[in-house]
mmCIF file with all atom_site columns, C-alpha atoms in Angstrom:
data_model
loop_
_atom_site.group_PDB
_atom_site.id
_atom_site.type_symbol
_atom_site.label_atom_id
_atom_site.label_alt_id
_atom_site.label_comp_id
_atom_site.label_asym_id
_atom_site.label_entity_id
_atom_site.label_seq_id
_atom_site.pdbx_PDB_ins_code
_atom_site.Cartn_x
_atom_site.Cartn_y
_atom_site.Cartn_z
_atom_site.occupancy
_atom_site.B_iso_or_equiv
_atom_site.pdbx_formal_charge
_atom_site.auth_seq_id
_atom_site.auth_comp_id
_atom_site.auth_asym_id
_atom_site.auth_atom_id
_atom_site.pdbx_PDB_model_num
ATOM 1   C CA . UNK M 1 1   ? -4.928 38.567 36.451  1.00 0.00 ? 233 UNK M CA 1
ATOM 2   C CA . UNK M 1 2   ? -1.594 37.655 35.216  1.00 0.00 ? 234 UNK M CA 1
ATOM 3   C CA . UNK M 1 3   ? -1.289 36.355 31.871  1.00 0.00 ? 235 UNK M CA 1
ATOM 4   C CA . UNK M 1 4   ? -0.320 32.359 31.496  1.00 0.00 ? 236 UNK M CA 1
ATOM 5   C CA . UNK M 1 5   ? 3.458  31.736 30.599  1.00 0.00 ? 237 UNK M CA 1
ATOM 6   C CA . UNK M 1 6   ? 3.948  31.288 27.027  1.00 0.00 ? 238 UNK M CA 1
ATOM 7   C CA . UNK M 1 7   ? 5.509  28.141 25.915  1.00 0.00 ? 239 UNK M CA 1
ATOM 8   C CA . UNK M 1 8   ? 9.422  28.306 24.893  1.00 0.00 ? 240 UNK M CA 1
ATOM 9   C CA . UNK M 1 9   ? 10.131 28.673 21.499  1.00 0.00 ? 241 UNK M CA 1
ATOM 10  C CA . UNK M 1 10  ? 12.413 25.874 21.443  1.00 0.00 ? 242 UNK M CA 1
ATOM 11  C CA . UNK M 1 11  ? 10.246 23.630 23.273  1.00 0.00 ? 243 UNK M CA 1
ATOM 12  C CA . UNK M 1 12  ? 9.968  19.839 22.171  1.00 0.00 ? 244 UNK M CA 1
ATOM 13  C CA . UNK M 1 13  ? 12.445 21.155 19.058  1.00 0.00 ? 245 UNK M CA 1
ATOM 14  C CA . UNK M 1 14  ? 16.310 19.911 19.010  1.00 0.00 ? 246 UNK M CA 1
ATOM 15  C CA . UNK M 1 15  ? 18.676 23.351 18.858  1.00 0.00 ? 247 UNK M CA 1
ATOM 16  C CA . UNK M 1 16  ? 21.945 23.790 17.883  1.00 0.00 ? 248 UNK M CA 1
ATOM 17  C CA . UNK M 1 17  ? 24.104 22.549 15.336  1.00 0.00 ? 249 UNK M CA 1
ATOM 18  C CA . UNK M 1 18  ? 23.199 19.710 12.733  1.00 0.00 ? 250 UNK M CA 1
ATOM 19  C CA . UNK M 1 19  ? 25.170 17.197 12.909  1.00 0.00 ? 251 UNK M CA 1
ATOM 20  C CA . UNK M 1 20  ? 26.953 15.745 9.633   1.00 0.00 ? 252 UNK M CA 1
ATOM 21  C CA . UNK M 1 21  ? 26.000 11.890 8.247   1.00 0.00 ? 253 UNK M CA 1
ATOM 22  C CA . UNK M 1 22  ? 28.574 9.413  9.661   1.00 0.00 ? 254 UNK M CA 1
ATOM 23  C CA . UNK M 1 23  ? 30.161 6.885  6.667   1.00 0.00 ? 255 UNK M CA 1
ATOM 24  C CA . UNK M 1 24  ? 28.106 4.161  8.306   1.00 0.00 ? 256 UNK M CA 1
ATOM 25  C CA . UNK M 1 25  ? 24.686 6.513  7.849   1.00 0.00 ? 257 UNK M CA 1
ATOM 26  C CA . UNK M 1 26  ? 26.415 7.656  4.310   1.00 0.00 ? 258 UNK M CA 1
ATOM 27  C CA . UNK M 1 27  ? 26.679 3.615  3.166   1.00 0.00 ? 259 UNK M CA 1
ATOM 28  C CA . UNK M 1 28  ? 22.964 2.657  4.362   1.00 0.00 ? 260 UNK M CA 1
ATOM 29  C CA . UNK M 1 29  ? 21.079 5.853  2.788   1.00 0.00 ? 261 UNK M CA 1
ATOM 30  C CA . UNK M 1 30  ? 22.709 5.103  -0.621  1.00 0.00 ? 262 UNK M CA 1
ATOM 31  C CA . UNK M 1 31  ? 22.175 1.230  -0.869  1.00 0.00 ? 263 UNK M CA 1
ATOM 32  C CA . UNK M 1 32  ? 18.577 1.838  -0.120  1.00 0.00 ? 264 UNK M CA 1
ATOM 33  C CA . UNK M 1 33  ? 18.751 4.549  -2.875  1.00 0.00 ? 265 UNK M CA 1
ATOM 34  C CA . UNK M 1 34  ? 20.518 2.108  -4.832  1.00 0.00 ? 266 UNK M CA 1
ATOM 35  C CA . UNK M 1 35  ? 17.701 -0.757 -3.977  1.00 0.00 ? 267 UNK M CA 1
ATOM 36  C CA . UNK M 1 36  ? 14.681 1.905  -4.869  1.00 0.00 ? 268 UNK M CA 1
ATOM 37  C CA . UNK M 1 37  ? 16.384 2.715  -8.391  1.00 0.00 ? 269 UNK M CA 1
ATOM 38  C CA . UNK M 1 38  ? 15.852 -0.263 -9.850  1.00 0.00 ? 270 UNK M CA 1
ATOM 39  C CA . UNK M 1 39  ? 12.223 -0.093 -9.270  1.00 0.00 ? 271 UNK M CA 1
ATOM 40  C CA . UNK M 1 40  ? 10.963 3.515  -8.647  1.00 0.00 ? 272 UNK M CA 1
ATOM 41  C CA . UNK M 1 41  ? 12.584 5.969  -11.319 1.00 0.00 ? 273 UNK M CA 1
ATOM 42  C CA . UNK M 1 42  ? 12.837 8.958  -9.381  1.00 0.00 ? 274 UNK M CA 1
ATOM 43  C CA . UNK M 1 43  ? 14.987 7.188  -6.547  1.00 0.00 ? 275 UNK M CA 1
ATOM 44  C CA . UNK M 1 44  ? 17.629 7.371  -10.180 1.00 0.00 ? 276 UNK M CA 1
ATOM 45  C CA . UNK M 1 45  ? 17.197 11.299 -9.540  1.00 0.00 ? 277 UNK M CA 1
ATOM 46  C CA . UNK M 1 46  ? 17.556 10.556 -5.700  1.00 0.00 ? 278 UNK M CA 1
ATOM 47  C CA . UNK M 1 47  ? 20.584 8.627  -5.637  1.00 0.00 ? 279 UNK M CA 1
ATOM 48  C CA . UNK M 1 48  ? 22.545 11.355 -7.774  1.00 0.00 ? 280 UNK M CA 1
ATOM 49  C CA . UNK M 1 49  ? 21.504 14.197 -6.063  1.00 0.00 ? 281 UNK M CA 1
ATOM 50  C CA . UNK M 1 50  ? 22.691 12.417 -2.913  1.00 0.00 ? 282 UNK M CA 1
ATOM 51  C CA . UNK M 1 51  ? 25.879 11.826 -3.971  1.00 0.00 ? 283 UNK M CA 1
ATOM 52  C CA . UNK M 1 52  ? 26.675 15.156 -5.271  1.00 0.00 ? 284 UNK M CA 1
ATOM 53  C CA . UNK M 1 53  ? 25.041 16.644 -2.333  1.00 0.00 ? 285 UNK M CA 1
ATOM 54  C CA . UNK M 1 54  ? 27.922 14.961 -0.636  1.00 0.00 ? 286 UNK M CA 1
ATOM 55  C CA . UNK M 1 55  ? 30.266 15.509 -2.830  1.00 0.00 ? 287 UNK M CA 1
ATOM 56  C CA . UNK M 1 56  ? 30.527 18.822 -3.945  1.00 0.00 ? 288 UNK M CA 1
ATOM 57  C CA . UNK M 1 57  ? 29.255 20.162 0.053   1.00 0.00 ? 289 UNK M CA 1
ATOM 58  C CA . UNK M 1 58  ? 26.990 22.880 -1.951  1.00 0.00 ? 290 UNK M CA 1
ATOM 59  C CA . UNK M 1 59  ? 24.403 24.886 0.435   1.00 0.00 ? 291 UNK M CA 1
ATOM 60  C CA . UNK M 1 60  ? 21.225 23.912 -0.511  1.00 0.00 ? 292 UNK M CA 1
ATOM 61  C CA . UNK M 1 61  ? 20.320 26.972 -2.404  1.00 0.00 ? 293 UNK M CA 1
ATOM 62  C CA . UNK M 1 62  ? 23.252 25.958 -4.805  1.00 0.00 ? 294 UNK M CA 1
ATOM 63  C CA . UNK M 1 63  ? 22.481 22.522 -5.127  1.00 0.00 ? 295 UNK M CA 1
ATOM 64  C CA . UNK M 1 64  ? 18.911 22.827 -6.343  1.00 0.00 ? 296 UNK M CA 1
ATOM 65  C CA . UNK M 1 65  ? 20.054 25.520 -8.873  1.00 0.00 ? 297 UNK M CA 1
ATOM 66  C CA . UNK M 1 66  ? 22.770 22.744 -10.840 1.00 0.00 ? 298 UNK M CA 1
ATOM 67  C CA . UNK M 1 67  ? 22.622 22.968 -14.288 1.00 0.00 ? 299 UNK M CA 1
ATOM 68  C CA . UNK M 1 68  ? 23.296 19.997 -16.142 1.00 0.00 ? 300 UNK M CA 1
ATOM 69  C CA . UNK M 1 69  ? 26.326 22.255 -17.829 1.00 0.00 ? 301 UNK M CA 1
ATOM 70  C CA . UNK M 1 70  ? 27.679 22.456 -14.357 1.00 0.00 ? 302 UNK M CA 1
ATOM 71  C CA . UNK M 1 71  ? 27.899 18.718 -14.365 1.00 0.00 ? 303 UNK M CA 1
ATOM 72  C CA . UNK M 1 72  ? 28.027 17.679 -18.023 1.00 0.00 ? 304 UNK M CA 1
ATOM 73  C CA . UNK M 1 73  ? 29.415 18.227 -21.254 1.00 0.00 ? 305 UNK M CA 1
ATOM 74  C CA . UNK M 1 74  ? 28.673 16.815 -24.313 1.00 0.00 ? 306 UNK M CA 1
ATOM 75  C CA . UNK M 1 75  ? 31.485 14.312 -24.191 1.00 0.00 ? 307 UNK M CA 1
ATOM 76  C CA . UNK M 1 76  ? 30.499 12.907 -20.523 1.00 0.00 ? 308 UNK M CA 1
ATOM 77  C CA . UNK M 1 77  ? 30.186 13.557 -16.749 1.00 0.00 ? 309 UNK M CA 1
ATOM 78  C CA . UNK M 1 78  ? 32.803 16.524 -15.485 1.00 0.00 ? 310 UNK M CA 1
ATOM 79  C CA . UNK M 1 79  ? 34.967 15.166 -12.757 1.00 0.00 ? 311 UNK M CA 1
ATOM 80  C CA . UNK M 1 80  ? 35.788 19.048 -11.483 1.00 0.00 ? 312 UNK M CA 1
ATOM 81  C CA . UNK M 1 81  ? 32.154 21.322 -10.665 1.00 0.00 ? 313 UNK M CA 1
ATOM 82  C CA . UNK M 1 82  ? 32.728 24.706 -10.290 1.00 0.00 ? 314 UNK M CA 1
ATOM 83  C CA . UNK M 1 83  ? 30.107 27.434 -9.495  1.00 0.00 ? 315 UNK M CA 1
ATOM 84  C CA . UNK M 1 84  ? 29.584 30.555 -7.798  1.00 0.00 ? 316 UNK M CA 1
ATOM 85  C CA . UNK M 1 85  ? 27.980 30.647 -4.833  1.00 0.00 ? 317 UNK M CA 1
ATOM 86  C CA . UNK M 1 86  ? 24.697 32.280 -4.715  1.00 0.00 ? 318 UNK M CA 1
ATOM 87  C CA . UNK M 1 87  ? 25.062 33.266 -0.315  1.00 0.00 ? 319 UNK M CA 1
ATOM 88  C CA . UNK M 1 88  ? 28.285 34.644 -0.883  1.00 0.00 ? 320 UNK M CA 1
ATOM 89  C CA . UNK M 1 89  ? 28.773 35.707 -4.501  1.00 0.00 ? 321 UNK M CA 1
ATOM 90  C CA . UNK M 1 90  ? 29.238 39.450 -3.906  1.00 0.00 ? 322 UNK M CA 1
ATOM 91  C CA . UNK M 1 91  ? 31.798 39.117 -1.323  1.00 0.00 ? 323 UNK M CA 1
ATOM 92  C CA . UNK M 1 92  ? 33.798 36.628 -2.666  1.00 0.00 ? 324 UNK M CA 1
ATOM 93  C CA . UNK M 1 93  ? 34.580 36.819 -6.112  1.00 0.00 ? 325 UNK M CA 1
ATOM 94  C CA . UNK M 1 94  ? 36.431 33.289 -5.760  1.00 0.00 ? 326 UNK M CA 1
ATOM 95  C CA . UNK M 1 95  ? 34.752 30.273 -7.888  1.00 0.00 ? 327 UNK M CA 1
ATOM 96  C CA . UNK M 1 96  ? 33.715 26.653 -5.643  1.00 0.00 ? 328 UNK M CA 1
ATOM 97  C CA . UNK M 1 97  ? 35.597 23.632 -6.672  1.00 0.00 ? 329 UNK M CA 1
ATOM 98  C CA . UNK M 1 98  ? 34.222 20.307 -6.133  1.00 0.00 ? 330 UNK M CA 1
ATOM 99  C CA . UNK M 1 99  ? 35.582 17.027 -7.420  1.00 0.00 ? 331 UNK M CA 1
ATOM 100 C CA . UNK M 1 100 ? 32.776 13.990 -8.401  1.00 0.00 ? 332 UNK M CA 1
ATOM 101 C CA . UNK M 1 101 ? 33.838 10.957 -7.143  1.00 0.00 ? 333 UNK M CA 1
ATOM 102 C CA . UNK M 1 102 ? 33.310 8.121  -9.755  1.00 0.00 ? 334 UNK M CA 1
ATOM 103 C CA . UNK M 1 103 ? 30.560 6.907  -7.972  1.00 0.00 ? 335 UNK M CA 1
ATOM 104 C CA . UNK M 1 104 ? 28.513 10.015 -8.141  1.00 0.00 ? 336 UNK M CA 1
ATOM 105 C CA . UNK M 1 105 ? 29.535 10.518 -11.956 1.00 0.00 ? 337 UNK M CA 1
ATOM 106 C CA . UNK M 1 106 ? 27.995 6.864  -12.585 1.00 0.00 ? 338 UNK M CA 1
ATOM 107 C CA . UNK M 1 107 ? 25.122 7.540  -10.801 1.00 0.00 ? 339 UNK M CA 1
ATOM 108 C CA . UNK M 1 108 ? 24.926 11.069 -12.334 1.00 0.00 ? 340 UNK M CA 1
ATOM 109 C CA . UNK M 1 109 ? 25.695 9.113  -16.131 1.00 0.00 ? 341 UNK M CA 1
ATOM 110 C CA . UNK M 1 110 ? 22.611 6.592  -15.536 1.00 0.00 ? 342 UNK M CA 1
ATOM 111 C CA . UNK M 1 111 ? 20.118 9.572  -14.142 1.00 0.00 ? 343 UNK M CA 1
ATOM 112 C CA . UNK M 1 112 ? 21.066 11.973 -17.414 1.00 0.00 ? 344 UNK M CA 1
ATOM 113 C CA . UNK M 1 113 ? 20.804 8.806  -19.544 1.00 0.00 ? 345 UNK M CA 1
ATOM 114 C CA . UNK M 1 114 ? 16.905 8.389  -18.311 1.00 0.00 ? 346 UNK M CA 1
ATOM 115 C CA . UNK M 1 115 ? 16.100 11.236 -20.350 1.00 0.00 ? 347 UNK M CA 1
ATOM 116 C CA . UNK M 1 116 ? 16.897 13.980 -22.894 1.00 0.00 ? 348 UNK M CA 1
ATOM 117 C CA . UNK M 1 117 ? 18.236 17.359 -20.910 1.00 0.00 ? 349 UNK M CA 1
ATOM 118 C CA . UNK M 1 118 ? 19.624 20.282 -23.022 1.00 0.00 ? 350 UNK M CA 1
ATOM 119 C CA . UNK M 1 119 ? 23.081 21.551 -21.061 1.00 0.00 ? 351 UNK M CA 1
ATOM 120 C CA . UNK M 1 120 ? 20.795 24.736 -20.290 1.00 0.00 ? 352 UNK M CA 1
ATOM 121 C CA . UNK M 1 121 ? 18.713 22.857 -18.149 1.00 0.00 ? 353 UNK M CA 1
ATOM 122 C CA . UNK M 1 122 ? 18.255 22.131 -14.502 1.00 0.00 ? 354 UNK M CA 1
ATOM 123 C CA . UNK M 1 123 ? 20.045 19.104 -13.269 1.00 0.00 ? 355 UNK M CA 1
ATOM 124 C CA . UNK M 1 124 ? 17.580 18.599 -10.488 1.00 0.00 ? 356 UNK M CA 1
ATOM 125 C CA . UNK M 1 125 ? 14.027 18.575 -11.460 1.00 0.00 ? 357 UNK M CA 1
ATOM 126 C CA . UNK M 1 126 ? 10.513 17.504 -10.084 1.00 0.00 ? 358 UNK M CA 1
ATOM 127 C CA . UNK M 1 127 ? 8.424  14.166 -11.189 1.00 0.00 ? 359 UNK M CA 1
ATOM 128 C CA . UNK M 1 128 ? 6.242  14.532 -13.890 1.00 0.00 ? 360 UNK M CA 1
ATOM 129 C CA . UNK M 1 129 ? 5.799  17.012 -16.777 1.00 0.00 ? 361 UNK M CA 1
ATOM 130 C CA . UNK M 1 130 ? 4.099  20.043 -14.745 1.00 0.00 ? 362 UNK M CA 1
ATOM 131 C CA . UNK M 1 131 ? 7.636  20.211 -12.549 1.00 0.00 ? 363 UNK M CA 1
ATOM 132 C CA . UNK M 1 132 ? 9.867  18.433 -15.425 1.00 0.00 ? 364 UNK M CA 1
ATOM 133 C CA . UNK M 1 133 ? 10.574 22.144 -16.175 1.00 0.00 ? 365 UNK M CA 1
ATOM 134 C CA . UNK M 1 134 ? 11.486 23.768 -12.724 1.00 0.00 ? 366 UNK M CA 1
ATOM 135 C CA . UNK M 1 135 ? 14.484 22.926 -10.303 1.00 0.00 ? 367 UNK M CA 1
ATOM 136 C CA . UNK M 1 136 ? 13.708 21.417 -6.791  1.00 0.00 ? 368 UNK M CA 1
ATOM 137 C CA . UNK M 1 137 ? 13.036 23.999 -3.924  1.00 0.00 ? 369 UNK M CA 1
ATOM 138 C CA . UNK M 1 138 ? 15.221 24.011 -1.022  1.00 0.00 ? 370 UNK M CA 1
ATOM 139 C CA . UNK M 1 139 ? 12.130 22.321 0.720   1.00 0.00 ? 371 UNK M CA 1
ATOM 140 C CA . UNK M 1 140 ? 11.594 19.777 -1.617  1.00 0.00 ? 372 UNK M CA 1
ATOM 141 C CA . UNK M 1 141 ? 15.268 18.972 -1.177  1.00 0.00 ? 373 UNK M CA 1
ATOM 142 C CA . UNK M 1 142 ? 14.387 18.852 2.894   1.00 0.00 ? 374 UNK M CA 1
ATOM 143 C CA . UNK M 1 143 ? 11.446 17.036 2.255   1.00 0.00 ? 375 UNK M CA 1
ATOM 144 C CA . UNK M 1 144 ? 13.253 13.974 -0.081  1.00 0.00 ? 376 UNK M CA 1
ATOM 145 C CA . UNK M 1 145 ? 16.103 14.447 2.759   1.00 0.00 ? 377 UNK M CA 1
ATOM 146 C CA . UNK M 1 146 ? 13.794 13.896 5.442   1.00 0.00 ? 378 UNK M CA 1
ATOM 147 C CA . UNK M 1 147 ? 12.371 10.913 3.511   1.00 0.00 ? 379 UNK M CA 1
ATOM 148 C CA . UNK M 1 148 ? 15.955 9.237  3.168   1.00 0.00 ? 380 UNK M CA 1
ATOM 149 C CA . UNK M 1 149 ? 16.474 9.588  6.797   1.00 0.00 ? 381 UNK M CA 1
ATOM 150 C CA . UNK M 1 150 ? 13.045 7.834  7.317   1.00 0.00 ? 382 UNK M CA 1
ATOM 151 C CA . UNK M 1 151 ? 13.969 4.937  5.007   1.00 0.00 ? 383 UNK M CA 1
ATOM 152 C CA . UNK M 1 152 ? 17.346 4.605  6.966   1.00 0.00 ? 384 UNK M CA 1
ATOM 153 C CA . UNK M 1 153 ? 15.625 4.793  10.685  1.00 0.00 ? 385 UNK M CA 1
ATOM 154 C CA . UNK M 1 154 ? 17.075 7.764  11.759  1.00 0.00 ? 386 UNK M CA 1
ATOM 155 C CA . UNK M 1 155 ? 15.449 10.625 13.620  1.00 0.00 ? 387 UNK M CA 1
ATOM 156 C CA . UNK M 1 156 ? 14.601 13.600 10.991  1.00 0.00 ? 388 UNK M CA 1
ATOM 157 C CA . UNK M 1 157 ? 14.081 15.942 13.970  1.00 0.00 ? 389 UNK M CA 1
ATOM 158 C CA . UNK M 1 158 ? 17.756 15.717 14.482  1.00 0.00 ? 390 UNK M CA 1
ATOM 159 C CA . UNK M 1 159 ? 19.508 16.379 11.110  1.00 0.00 ? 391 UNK M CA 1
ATOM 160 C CA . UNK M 1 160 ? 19.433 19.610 8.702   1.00 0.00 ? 392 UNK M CA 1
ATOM 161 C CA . UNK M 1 161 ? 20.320 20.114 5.292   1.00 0.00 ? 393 UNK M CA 1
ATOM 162 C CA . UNK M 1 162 ? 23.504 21.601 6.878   1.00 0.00 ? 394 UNK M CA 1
ATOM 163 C CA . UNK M 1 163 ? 23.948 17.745 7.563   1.00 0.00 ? 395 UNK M CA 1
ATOM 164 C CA . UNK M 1 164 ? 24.708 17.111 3.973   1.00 0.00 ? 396 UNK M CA 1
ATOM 165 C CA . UNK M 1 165 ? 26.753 20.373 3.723   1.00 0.00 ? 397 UNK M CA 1
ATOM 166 C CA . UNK M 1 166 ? 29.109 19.113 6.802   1.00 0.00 ? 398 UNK M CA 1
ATOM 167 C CA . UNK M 1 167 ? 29.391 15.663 5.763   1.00 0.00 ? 399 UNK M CA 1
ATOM 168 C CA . UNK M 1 168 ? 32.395 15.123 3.614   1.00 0.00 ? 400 UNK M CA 1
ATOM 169 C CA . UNK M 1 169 ? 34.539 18.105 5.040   1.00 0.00 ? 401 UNK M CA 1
ATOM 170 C CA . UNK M 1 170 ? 34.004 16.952 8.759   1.00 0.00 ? 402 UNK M CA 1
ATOM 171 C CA . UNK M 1 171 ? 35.301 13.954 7.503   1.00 0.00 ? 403 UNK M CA 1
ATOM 172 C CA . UNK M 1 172 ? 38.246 14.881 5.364   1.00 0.00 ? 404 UNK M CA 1
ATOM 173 C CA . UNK M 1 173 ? 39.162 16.581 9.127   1.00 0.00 ? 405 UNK M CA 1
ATOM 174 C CA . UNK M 1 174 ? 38.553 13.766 10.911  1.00 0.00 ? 406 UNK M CA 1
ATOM 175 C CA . UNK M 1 175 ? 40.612 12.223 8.898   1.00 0.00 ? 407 UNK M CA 1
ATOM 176 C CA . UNK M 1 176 ? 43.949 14.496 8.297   1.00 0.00 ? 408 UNK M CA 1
ATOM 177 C CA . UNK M 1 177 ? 43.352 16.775 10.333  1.00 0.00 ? 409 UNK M CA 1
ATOM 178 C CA . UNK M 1 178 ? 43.628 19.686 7.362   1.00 0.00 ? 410 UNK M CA 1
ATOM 179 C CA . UNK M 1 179 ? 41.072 22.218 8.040   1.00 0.00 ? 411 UNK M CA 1
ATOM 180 C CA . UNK M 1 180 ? 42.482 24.254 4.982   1.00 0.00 ? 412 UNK M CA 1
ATOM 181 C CA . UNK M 1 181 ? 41.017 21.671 2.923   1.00 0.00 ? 413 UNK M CA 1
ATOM 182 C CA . UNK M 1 182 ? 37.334 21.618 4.873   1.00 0.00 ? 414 UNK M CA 1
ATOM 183 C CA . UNK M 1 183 ? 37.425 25.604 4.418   1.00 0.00 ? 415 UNK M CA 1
ATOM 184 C CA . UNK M 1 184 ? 38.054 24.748 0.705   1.00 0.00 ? 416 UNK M CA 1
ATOM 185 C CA . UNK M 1 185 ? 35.589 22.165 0.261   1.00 0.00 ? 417 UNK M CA 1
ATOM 186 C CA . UNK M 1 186 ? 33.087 24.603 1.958   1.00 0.00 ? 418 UNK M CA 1
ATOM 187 C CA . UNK M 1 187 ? 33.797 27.724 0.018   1.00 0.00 ? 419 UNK M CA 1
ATOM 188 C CA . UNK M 1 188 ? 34.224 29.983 3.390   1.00 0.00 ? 420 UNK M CA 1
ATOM 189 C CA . UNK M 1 189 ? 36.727 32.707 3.130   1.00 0.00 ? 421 UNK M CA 1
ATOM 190 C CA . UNK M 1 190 ? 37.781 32.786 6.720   1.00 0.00 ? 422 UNK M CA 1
ATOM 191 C CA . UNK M 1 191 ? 39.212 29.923 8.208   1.00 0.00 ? 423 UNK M CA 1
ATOM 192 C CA . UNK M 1 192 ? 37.304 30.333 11.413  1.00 0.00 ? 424 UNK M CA 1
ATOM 193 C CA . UNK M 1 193 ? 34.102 30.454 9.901   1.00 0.00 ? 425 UNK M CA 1
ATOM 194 C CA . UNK M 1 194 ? 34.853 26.771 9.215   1.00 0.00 ? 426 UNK M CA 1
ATOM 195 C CA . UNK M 1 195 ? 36.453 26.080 12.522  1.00 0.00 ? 427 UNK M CA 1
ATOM 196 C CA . UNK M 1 196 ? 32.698 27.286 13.656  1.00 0.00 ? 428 UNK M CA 1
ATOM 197 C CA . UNK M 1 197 ? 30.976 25.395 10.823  1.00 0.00 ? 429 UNK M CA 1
ATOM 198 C CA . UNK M 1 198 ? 32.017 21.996 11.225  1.00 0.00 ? 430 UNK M CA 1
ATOM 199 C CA . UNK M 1 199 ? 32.904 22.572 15.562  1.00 0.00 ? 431 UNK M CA 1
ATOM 200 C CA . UNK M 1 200 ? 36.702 21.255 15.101  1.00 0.00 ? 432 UNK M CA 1
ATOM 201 C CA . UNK M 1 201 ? 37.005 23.082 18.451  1.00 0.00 ? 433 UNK M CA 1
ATOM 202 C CA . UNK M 1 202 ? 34.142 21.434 20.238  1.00 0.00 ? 434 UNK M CA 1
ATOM 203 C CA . UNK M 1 203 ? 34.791 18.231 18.599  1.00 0.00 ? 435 UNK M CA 1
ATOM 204 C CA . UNK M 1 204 ? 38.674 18.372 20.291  1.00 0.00 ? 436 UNK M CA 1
ATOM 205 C CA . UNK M 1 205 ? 37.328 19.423 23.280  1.00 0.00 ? 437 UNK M CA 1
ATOM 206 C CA . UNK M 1 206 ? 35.253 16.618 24.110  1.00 0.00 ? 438 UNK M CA 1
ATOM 207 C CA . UNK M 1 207 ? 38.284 14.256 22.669  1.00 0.00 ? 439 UNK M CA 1
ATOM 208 C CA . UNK M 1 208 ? 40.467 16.023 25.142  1.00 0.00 ? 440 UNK M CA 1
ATOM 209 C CA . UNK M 1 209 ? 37.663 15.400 27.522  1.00 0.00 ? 441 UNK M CA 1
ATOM 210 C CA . UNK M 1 210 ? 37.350 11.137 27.155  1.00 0.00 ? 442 UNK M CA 1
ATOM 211 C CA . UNK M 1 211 ? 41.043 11.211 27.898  1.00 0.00 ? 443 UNK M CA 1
ATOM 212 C CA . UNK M 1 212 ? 41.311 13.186 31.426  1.00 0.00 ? 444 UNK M CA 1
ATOM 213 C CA . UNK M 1 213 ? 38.987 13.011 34.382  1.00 0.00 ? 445 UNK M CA 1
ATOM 214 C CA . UNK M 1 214 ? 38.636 14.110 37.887  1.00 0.00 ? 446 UNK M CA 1
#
């Protein structure tokens, strides 16, 4: 008796790359952020780790492990964050540079402003005073991701954290065209490890492709 098929691994699952927020998705996620803050405190929390999610293009792992330091110093909100990344660390020796728009320093000014946090201290924490003490996990990141998403009536099944990641360098290419700058932005040390990362290729394909038909 022959054993019955077993279901594919992928089934009912979306594969393949994530793909990054477009500007229009970008806009709606952060006035309903914007709309919760006035109301719900930890939607303060949200709406700056959104925007420097976006901004600085950190992998997850980074993100949630921010000090305020790497943000702040006691005279204000840095405009240049620079850390090392914790995925690639021993193989490139080379500091991440990220610059803070001035909308993610004023939202980053009004969340530090909700509270007292030493320089020392984790920039992204949990709600309440149990987790007040310990940085988000990369799920709980997924998990207030996912809920953004939800709020914004788009399908969670087909984003990624790797969304946020690809967001602001797949559009700095979109827009000039400078992958030097998207490899920057991302921290890779080969240039076709971005070319991969954010599928210029693919993406010029299928450009290529709308123009000429059979």
């Amino acid at each position: 008796m022959t054993a019955p098929p077993k279901p594919a691994w992928n089934r009912g699952k979306v594969v393949g790359k994530k793909p990054p927020l477009t500007p229009d998705e970008v806009s709606l996620i952060r006035l309903l952020l914007r709309q919760d803050s006035r109301t719900q405190p930890a939607a303060v929390r949200d709406l700056a780790l959104f925007n420097v999610a976006l901004d600085t293009c950190f992998r997850g792992s980074d993100l949630v492990r921010l000090r305020v330091a790497d943000v702040a110093t006691p005279l204000g909100v840095r405009e240049i964050v620079e850390i090392r990344q914790k995925k690639t660390g021993t193989r490139n020796a080379r500091p991440v540079q990220a610059r803070l728009s001035a909308v993610t320093r004023e939202s980053l000014r009004t969340y530090l402003a909700t509270e007292e946090r030493p320089l020392h201290s984790w920039l992204f924490t949990g709600q309440g005073v149990r987790w007040s003490h310990s940085h988000l996990s990369e799920s709980q990141l997924w998990r207030l991701f996912k809920g953004w998403l939800v709020r914004a009536r788009l399908d969670p099944a087909l984003y990624g954290l790797h969304s946020l990641r690809r967001t602001f360098p797949t559009y700095i290419h979109q827009q000039t065209g400078n992958l030097r700058a998207a490899q920057l932005l991302l921290g890779h040390v080969s240039i076709e490890s971005t070319k991969e990362y954010i599928g210029t290729e693919q993406a010029e394909a299928l450009d290529i492709a709308r123009k000429y038909h059979l």
